[in-house]
Coordinates of C-alpha atoms in Angstrom, one line a residue:
Chain A
V1 CA 248.6 74.6 58.1
F2 CA 250.5 75.6 54.9
Y3 CA 253.3 76.7 54.5
P4 CA 255.1 74.3 57.2
R5 CA 256.3 76.1 60.3
V6 CA 257.3 75.1 63.9
I7 CA 254.2 76.4 65.6
C8 CA 250.5 76.5 64.7
P9 CA 249.4 79.9 63.8
L10 CA 245.9 79.1 65.0
S11 CA 246.5 77.2 68.4
G12 CA 250.2 78.2 69.1
S13 CA 250.8 74.5 69.5
E14 CA 254.4 73.0 68.5
H15 CA 252.9 69.5 68.0
L16 CA 252.4 69.6 64.1
E17 CA 252.8 66.6 61.9
W18 CA 253.3 66.2 58.2
R19 CA 250.2 65.5 56.1
V20 CA 250.1 64.5 52.7
S21 CA 247.5 66.2 50.2
A22 CA 245.7 64.4 47.7
G23 CA 246.8 67.0 45.2
L24 CA 243.5 68.2 44.1
G25 CA 242.4 71.8 44.2
T26 CA 240.5 74.8 42.6
V27 CA 242.2 78.0 41.1
Y28 CA 241.3 80.6 43.5
A29 CA 243.1 83.6 41.6
T30 CA 245.1 83.7 38.3
T31 CA 247.2 86.1 36.2
V32 CA 249.6 86.1 33.2
T33 CA 253.0 87.7 34.0
H34 CA 254.6 89.3 31.0
P35 CA 258.3 89.6 31.4
R36 CA 260.4 92.1 29.3
E37 CA 262.1 89.1 27.7
G38 CA 260.6 85.7 27.2
A39 CA 256.9 84.2 26.9
P40 CA 254.2 85.1 29.1
Y41 CA 253.5 82.8 31.9
N42 CA 250.7 81.9 34.4
V43 CA 250.9 82.5 38.4
A44 CA 247.9 81.3 40.4
L45 CA 246.8 80.7 43.8
I46 CA 245.4 77.2 44.3
D47 CA 242.9 76.2 47.0
C48 CA 243.6 72.7 47.8
D49 CA 241.0 70.4 48.8
E50 CA 242.2 69.9 52.4
G51 CA 241.6 73.7 53.0
F52 CA 245.1 75.4 52.3
R53 CA 246.1 77.8 49.8
M54 CA 249.5 78.0 47.9
M55 CA 250.9 79.9 45.0
S56 CA 251.7 77.8 41.8
R57 CA 251.1 77.8 38.2
V58 CA 248.7 75.7 35.7
E59 CA 250.5 74.1 32.9
D60 CA 249.4 72.3 29.8
I61 CA 247.2 75.0 28.7
A62 CA 247.7 78.6 27.6
P63 CA 248.4 80.9 30.6
E64 CA 245.5 83.1 29.7
A65 CA 243.1 80.1 29.3
V66 CA 243.5 79.4 33.3
R67 CA 240.1 80.4 34.9
I68 CA 239.2 81.0 38.5
G69 CA 237.2 77.8 39.7
M70 CA 239.0 75.5 37.3
R71 CA 239.7 72.1 38.9
V72 CA 243.4 71.1 38.8
R73 CA 245.7 68.4 39.9
F74 CA 249.3 68.4 41.2
R75 CA 252.2 67.5 39.1
V76 CA 255.8 67.7 40.1
H77 CA 258.0 70.0 38.0
R78 CA 261.7 69.4 37.8
P79 CA 263.5 72.6 36.4
G80 CA 266.8 70.8 36.4
G81 CA 270.1 72.2 37.4
D82 CA 270.6 73.0 41.0
E83 CA 267.0 74.1 41.5
P84 CA 264.8 71.8 43.5
P85 CA 261.8 70.3 42.1
Y86 CA 258.5 72.3 42.9
P87 CA 254.7 71.7 42.6
V88 CA 252.7 72.9 39.6
F89 CA 249.1 72.0 38.6
V90 CA 247.4 70.8 35.4
P91 CA 243.7 71.0 34.4
L92 CA 241.9 67.8 35.9
E93 CA 240.0 67.2 32.8
T94 CA 243.2 66.4 30.6
A95 CA 245.3 65.0 33.5
Chain B
M1 CA 244.2 102.6 69.4
D2 CA 242.3 103.3 72.6
G3 CA 245.1 105.1 74.2
L4 CA 245.1 107.8 71.6
R5 CA 243.0 111.0 72.1
R6 CA 241.3 112.3 69.1
G7 CA 243.2 115.8 68.4
S8 CA 245.8 115.6 70.9
A9 CA 248.6 116.1 68.3
A10 CA 248.8 117.8 65.1
I11 CA 250.8 118.1 61.9
V12 CA 252.4 121.4 61.7
G13 CA 255.1 121.3 59.1
I14 CA 255.0 119.4 55.7
A15 CA 257.4 119.5 52.8
E16 CA 258.5 117.2 49.8
S17 CA 262.3 116.9 49.0
D18 CA 263.4 117.0 45.5
L19 CA 261.2 114.6 43.5
G20 CA 261.2 112.6 40.2
A21 CA 264.6 111.9 39.2
V22 CA 267.1 113.5 41.6
A23 CA 270.8 114.3 41.1
T24 CA 272.8 111.2 41.1
E25 CA 274.9 112.1 44.0
M26 CA 271.9 112.5 46.3
S27 CA 271.3 109.6 48.8
P28 CA 268.1 108.7 50.6
V29 CA 269.3 110.2 53.7
D30 CA 270.2 113.5 51.9
L31 CA 266.4 113.5 50.6
M32 CA 265.2 112.9 54.3
A33 CA 267.4 115.7 55.6
Q34 CA 266.3 118.0 52.7
G35 CA 262.6 117.1 53.4
I36 CA 263.2 117.9 57.2
Q37 CA 264.8 121.3 56.5
R38 CA 262.0 122.3 54.3
A39 CA 259.3 121.1 56.7
L40 CA 260.9 122.8 59.6
A41 CA 260.8 126.1 57.7
D42 CA 257.2 125.5 56.8
C43 CA 256.3 125.6 60.5
G44 CA 259.1 128.0 61.9
L45 CA 260.7 125.4 63.9
H46 CA 264.6 124.7 64.2
L47 CA 266.5 121.4 64.1
R48 CA 267.5 121.9 67.7
D49 CA 263.5 121.8 68.5
V50 CA 263.4 118.3 67.1
D51 CA 263.6 115.6 69.7
G52 CA 261.6 112.9 68.2
L53 CA 262.7 111.0 65.1
L54 CA 260.6 108.5 62.9
C55 CA 262.0 107.1 59.6
A56 CA 262.0 104.3 57.2
T57 CA 263.7 103.4 53.9
T58 CA 264.5 100.1 52.3
Q59 CA 268.0 101.7 51.4
S60 CA 269.4 102.1 54.7
R61 CA 269.4 99.2 57.2
T62 CA 269.8 101.4 60.1
S63 CA 268.3 104.6 58.8
G64 CA 267.6 105.8 62.4
L65 CA 271.3 106.0 63.1
A66 CA 272.3 107.3 59.8
L67 CA 269.7 110.1 59.8
S68 CA 270.7 111.1 63.5
E69 CA 274.1 111.3 62.7
Y70 CA 273.5 113.4 59.5
L71 CA 271.4 115.8 61.3
G72 CA 273.9 116.0 64.5
I73 CA 270.9 115.0 66.9
S74 CA 270.5 112.4 69.7
P75 CA 266.7 111.9 69.6
A76 CA 264.9 111.3 73.1
Y77 CA 262.3 109.3 71.1
I78 CA 263.1 107.2 67.9
D79 CA 261.0 104.8 65.9
T80 CA 262.2 103.0 62.7
T81 CA 259.0 100.8 62.2
I82 CA 259.2 99.6 58.7
L83 CA 256.0 97.9 57.2
G84 CA 256.2 99.0 53.6
G85 CA 254.5 101.9 52.2
S86 CA 252.2 102.3 55.2
S87 CA 255.0 102.8 57.6
F88 CA 254.5 106.5 57.9
M89 CA 250.8 106.1 59.1
F90 CA 252.1 103.7 61.8
H91 CA 254.7 106.6 62.5
V92 CA 251.8 109.2 62.9
A93 CA 250.2 107.0 65.6
H94 CA 253.5 106.1 67.3
A95 CA 254.4 109.9 67.3
Q96 CA 251.0 110.9 68.8
A97 CA 251.6 108.4 71.4
A98 CA 254.9 109.7 72.1
L99 CA 253.8 113.3 72.3
Q100 CA 250.8 112.4 74.6
L101 CA 253.2 110.7 76.9
G102 CA 255.7 113.6 76.7
L103 CA 258.4 111.2 75.5
C104 CA 259.2 114.1 72.9
K105 CA 257.9 117.4 72.1
V106 CA 258.5 117.8 68.5
A107 CA 258.6 114.5 66.2
V108 CA 259.9 114.3 62.7
I109 CA 258.7 111.6 60.3
A110 CA 261.0 111.3 57.2
Y111 CA 261.3 109.3 54.0
G112 CA 263.9 109.1 51.2
S113 CA 264.4 107.0 48.2
T114 CA 266.6 107.1 45.1
Q115 CA 265.1 103.9 43.5
R116 CA 264.7 105.5 40.2
T117 CA 268.3 106.5 40.0
V118 CA 269.8 103.2 41.4
G119 CA 267.1 100.8 40.1
R120 CA 264.4 99.3 41.8
R121 CA 266.3 95.9 42.3
Q122 CA 269.0 97.6 44.2
A123 CA 266.7 99.9 46.1
S124 CA 264.5 97.1 47.4
V125 CA 266.0 93.5 47.4
R126 CA 263.4 90.8 47.6
E127 CA 263.9 88.1 50.0
Y128 CA 263.7 84.5 48.8
N129 CA 260.6 82.6 49.6
P130 CA 260.7 78.9 48.8
Y131 CA 256.8 78.9 48.5
E132 CA 256.6 81.7 46.0
T133 CA 259.9 82.6 44.4
P134 CA 260.0 79.5 42.0
F135 CA 256.8 80.6 40.4
R136 CA 258.5 83.9 39.3
P137 CA 255.8 86.3 40.5
F138 CA 256.8 89.8 39.3
L139 CA 256.3 91.4 42.7
P140 CA 254.6 93.5 43.7
A141 CA 252.5 93.7 40.5
T142 CA 251.7 90.0 40.3
A143 CA 250.3 89.9 43.8
Y144 CA 248.0 92.9 43.2
A145 CA 247.1 91.3 39.7
L146 CA 245.8 88.2 41.5
A147 CA 243.7 90.3 43.9
A148 CA 242.3 92.1 40.9
S149 CA 241.3 88.8 38.9
R150 CA 239.4 87.8 42.1
H151 CA 237.6 91.1 42.3
M152 CA 236.8 90.8 38.6
H153 CA 235.6 87.4 39.0
Q154 CA 233.4 87.9 42.1
Y155 CA 232.1 91.5 41.3
G156 CA 232.3 91.7 37.4
T157 CA 234.8 94.6 37.6
T158 CA 236.2 95.3 34.4
R159 CA 239.7 96.6 33.0
E160 CA 237.8 99.7 31.8
Q161 CA 236.9 100.4 35.3
L162 CA 240.5 99.8 36.6
A163 CA 241.7 102.2 33.8
A164 CA 239.3 104.8 35.0
V165 CA 241.3 104.9 38.3
A166 CA 244.4 105.7 36.2
V167 CA 242.7 108.2 34.1
A168 CA 241.3 110.1 37.2
A169 CA 244.7 110.3 38.8
R170 CA 246.1 111.6 35.7
E171 CA 243.5 114.4 35.7
W172 CA 244.5 115.3 39.2
A173 CA 248.1 115.4 38.3
L174 CA 247.5 117.6 35.5
L175 CA 246.6 120.3 38.2
N176 CA 249.6 119.5 40.3
P177 CA 252.9 121.2 39.1
A178 CA 255.0 118.9 41.3
A179 CA 253.5 115.8 39.3
W180 CA 255.8 113.5 37.2
E181 CA 253.2 112.9 34.5
K182 CA 252.3 116.0 32.4
K183 CA 250.2 114.6 29.5
P184 CA 246.5 113.5 29.4
L185 CA 245.6 109.9 29.4
T186 CA 242.7 108.0 28.1
I187 CA 241.1 104.7 29.0
D188 CA 242.0 103.2 25.6
E189 CA 245.6 104.3 26.2
V190 CA 245.7 102.5 29.6
L191 CA 244.3 99.3 28.1
S192 CA 246.6 99.3 25.1
A193 CA 249.7 99.9 27.0
R194 CA 252.4 97.2 27.4
M195 CA 250.9 94.3 29.6
V196 CA 252.6 93.8 32.9
S197 CA 250.7 91.3 34.8
Y198 CA 247.2 90.7 33.5
P199 CA 244.9 92.6 34.1
F200 CA 247.5 95.4 34.5
T201 CA 249.3 97.3 31.8
V202 CA 252.1 99.6 32.7
R203 CA 249.5 102.4 33.2
D204 CA 247.6 100.4 35.8
C205 CA 251.0 100.4 37.8
C206 CA 252.4 103.1 40.1
L207 CA 255.5 105.2 38.7
I208 CA 258.9 104.5 39.8
T209 CA 260.3 107.9 40.8
D210 CA 262.9 109.1 43.5
G211 CA 261.6 111.4 46.3
G212 CA 261.6 112.0 49.9
G213 CA 259.9 114.3 52.4
A214 CA 259.0 115.0 56.0
V215 CA 256.1 115.7 58.2
I216 CA 256.5 117.5 61.6
M217 CA 254.1 116.8 64.5
T218 CA 253.7 118.3 67.8
T219 CA 251.2 118.6 70.7
A220 CA 247.9 120.3 70.0
E221 CA 248.8 123.2 72.5
R222 CA 252.1 124.0 70.8
A223 CA 250.7 123.6 67.4
R224 CA 248.5 126.5 67.8
S225 CA 251.5 128.9 68.4
L226 CA 253.2 127.9 65.2
K227 CA 253.2 129.5 61.8
K228 CA 250.6 127.7 59.8
S229 CA 247.1 126.2 60.7
P230 CA 247.4 123.0 62.8
V231 CA 246.2 119.7 61.0
Y232 CA 245.0 117.7 63.8
V233 CA 245.1 113.9 64.2
L234 CA 241.7 112.9 64.8
G235 CA 241.8 109.2 64.2
C236 CA 244.4 106.3 63.6
G237 CA 243.9 102.6 62.9
Q238 CA 245.9 99.8 61.7
A239 CA 245.7 96.1 60.6
I240 CA 248.2 93.5 59.5
T241 CA 246.6 90.6 57.6
H242 CA 249.6 88.6 56.0
A243 CA 253.2 89.3 54.4
N244 CA 252.9 87.2 51.3
I245 CA 250.0 87.2 48.9
S246 CA 249.6 83.5 49.2
S247 CA 248.8 83.9 52.8
M248 CA 246.1 86.7 52.4
P249 CA 242.7 85.5 53.7
D250 CA 240.5 87.0 51.2
L251 CA 242.0 88.8 48.3
T252 CA 239.0 91.0 47.7
V253 CA 238.8 92.3 51.3
T254 CA 241.8 94.2 52.9
G255 CA 242.7 95.1 56.4
A256 CA 241.6 98.6 55.5
L257 CA 238.2 97.3 56.7
Q258 CA 239.7 97.2 60.3
S259 CA 242.1 100.1 60.2
G260 CA 239.4 102.3 58.8
R261 CA 236.7 101.4 61.4
A262 CA 239.3 102.1 64.2
A263 CA 240.2 105.4 62.8
Y264 CA 236.6 106.5 62.3
R265 CA 235.8 105.4 65.9
M266 CA 238.7 107.3 67.4
A267 CA 237.7 110.3 65.0
Q268 CA 234.0 110.1 65.9
L269 CA 233.3 110.4 62.2
S270 CA 232.0 108.1 59.4
P271 CA 233.0 107.9 55.8
G272 CA 230.2 110.4 55.0
D273 CA 232.0 113.1 56.9
I274 CA 235.2 112.8 55.1
D275 CA 235.9 115.7 52.4
V276 CA 239.1 114.5 50.8
V277 CA 240.2 111.0 50.4
E278 CA 244.1 110.0 49.8
L279 CA 244.4 106.4 49.2
Y280 CA 247.6 104.4 48.4
D281 CA 247.3 103.7 44.8
A282 CA 250.2 101.4 43.9
F283 CA 247.9 99.7 41.2
T284 CA 244.5 100.7 40.0
I285 CA 242.9 97.9 42.0
N286 CA 244.0 99.5 45.3
T287 CA 241.8 102.5 45.0
I288 CA 238.7 100.3 44.3
L289 CA 239.6 98.1 47.3
F290 CA 240.2 100.7 49.6
L291 CA 237.1 102.9 48.6
E292 CA 235.1 99.8 49.4
D293 CA 236.8 98.9 52.6
L294 CA 236.9 102.3 54.0
G295 CA 233.1 102.5 53.4
F296 CA 232.8 105.0 50.6
C297 CA 230.8 102.4 48.6
P298 CA 229.6 98.9 49.3
K299 CA 231.9 96.1 48.7
G300 CA 232.0 94.9 45.0
E301 CA 230.7 98.3 43.8
G302 CA 234.1 100.0 43.7
G303 CA 234.3 99.6 39.9
N304 CA 231.2 101.4 39.3
F305 CA 232.0 104.0 41.8
V306 CA 235.2 105.0 40.0
S307 CA 233.5 105.2 36.7
N308 CA 232.3 108.4 34.7
G309 CA 234.8 110.6 36.4
H310 CA 233.3 110.1 39.8
I311 CA 236.7 110.4 41.7
A312 CA 238.2 112.9 39.0
P313 CA 238.3 116.6 39.3
D314 CA 234.8 117.9 39.5
G315 CA 233.5 114.5 40.4
G316 CA 231.5 113.3 43.3
L317 CA 234.3 112.4 45.8
P318 CA 237.9 113.9 45.5
V319 CA 240.3 111.1 45.6
N320 CA 244.2 111.2 45.4
T321 CA 244.2 114.9 44.5
N322 CA 247.9 115.1 44.0
G323 CA 247.8 112.7 41.0
G324 CA 248.6 109.7 43.3
G325 CA 251.3 107.1 43.0
L326 CA 249.9 106.4 39.5
S327 CA 250.8 110.0 38.2
Y328 CA 252.4 112.3 40.8
C329 CA 255.2 110.4 42.4
H330 CA 255.9 107.0 43.8
P331 CA 259.5 106.4 45.4
G332 CA 259.0 103.1 46.7
M333 CA 257.3 103.7 50.0
Y334 CA 254.7 106.4 49.2
G335 CA 252.5 106.6 52.3
L336 CA 254.3 109.8 53.5
F337 CA 253.1 111.8 50.3
L338 CA 249.3 110.9 51.1
L339 CA 249.9 112.6 54.6
I340 CA 251.6 115.7 52.9
E341 CA 248.7 116.1 50.3
A342 CA 245.9 115.6 53.1
A343 CA 247.5 118.2 55.3
R344 CA 248.0 120.5 52.3
Q345 CA 244.4 120.4 51.3
L346 CA 243.2 121.1 54.9
R347 CA 245.6 124.0 54.9
R348 CA 244.1 125.3 51.6
E349 CA 247.5 125.4 50.0
C350 CA 246.6 123.4 46.8
G351 CA 246.1 126.0 44.2
A352 CA 244.2 124.6 41.1
R353 CA 243.4 121.2 42.8
Q354 CA 242.2 122.7 46.0
I355 CA 239.0 121.0 47.3
A356 CA 236.7 124.1 48.5
D357 CA 235.6 124.1 52.2
C358 CA 237.3 120.8 53.2
E359 CA 237.7 120.3 56.9
T360 CA 238.5 116.5 57.2
A361 CA 240.7 114.2 55.2
I362 CA 241.6 110.6 55.3
A363 CA 245.2 109.5 54.4
H364 CA 245.1 105.5 53.9
G365 CA 248.4 103.7 53.7
N366 CA 249.1 100.1 52.3
G367 CA 252.3 98.2 52.8
G368 CA 253.8 95.1 51.3
V369 CA 251.2 93.1 48.9
L370 CA 247.9 94.4 50.6
S371 CA 249.6 93.4 53.8
S372 CA 249.7 96.3 56.3
Q373 CA 247.0 98.8 56.3
S374 CA 247.0 102.1 58.3
S375 CA 244.4 104.8 58.2
V376 CA 245.0 108.4 59.5
I377 CA 242.0 110.9 59.8
L378 CA 243.1 114.6 59.9
G379 CA 241.0 117.7 60.5
T380 CA 241.1 121.4 60.6
Q381 CA 240.7 123.5 63.8
A382 CA 236.9 123.6 63.0
T383 CA 236.6 119.9 63.8
I384 CA 238.3 120.2 67.3

C-alpha cells in the first residue's frame, strides 16, 4: 500500500506494517514542466519493483531525456532550509 | 443508477451568465443568480417555483447557503456535491432522483466562477500533498501531461494528433458567437506555442475565463407544459477512480468507461446512436481518452480518430460543438456548459453550428485529474 494510510484500501484492515522498498523501479509516465520563470524540470511517475507507484522526478539527466520504461534507482534529495528530504530517482546505469 | 428511470425528468431551461472576463464587482454567486434568472426566463418559470437547488463552486465554501440567501429561497431539496468539473453531471442524476421521489418539483443547477478576474490561484487553492507537492507538478496540466505521455508511449499518439483536437475545437468556436477565441488556429501554431508541460503547449490547455450558468430540471410531465421542447434525461452514469494522478490505476483508461456503460445501459442506447458529443476538454488528451472510453473508437485509436478534421465542423462526428473548454470558455469547473450545449443542440437553437436532425446527445464531465467521470445522455421528445 502506498501512500501510507491507517486502513488498507484493499482489505479494510487496520493491521498494516512499515515495509522498506529496495528503491528500484521503472518510469511509468514522464513530463517536463516549464515554469514561467526558471529551468524546465522533470515530473515522473515511478513504478517501484514492490508493486507501488509514486510521483517523483528523475535527476542526473536532462529532463526531456527521461523515457518511459527506463530503470531507475532511489536517491535522497535534501532541499535544505525547513523543507524535509524527499525521494528522487536517477538512471540505474549511471547510479 | 438502477433507481433512475429513463426519461423521468427533463432539462427545461438553460442559460449562461456573462462569460469571458466579467465586471470586476461580480461575484461567483452573482453569476449563478444571473444564470438562474436567464434560465427561468428561458422556460417561463419563476423563482418562486424553484424548490430544489444544486450548486458548486471553489470560491464559496458553503455556496448552497450563499445562493439560497441571495435568491431569498429555502429549498426543500439541496445538494452541493463538489467533485470538480463533472459536479454538474452528478447534480443531474441527483436532481432526477429528487424529482422522481417528489423531494422537489423544480430543480436548479447553478455554477459561477470569477477565476480570470481574481486569478486561478485565489479561485482554486491547491491542498498540500506530501507525496506530490514537493515535486512541483503544475496542476492540473502536469497530471494530464503524464496521461498523454503514457498514451503516446503505448499507442503512438502524436503531438500533431493532440493539436488536431485544439484545431477542431477552434473551428467550432468560430461558429459560436459566445466563444472567447475568435481567430483561426493551425496545427503548427499549437505545436509552436509556449510549452507548459510536455507534450502540452498553452494551446493544448483549456482557457482560463470567468463564467457561470444554470440548468433547470423538472419532471417529464411538467416539462411538456413549459415554453421550450423538453430535453429528457435518458441515462446517467458515474465513476470515481482516484483523487491524485499518482493513484490513478491506468493513465490510459479513465472512469468514463464505467460511467459511459452505465449511462448507455439506462438510456438503452449505444455509442452509434449518439448524434452530438460534448466532452470535457480541459486538455487535448481528454477528448481522445473520452472518445475511446465512451466507445466512439477502439482504445488506442483516438489519435487517428480526431485527425483530418473528423471531429471538426462537417467531419464524421460532431464533438464539442460550442468550441469546448479549449476555445469557447473554461471558468474552472466547465461541466455545466456541456449540458447547456447538448440541450441547445437538441432544441435546434445553435445557429451556424447546429447539427441537423439530432435527437440524442451525450454530455460527459470530468473532474479533478481524470478523477471523477460522469456521463449524461439526453434526448428529444422523439426518443421517448
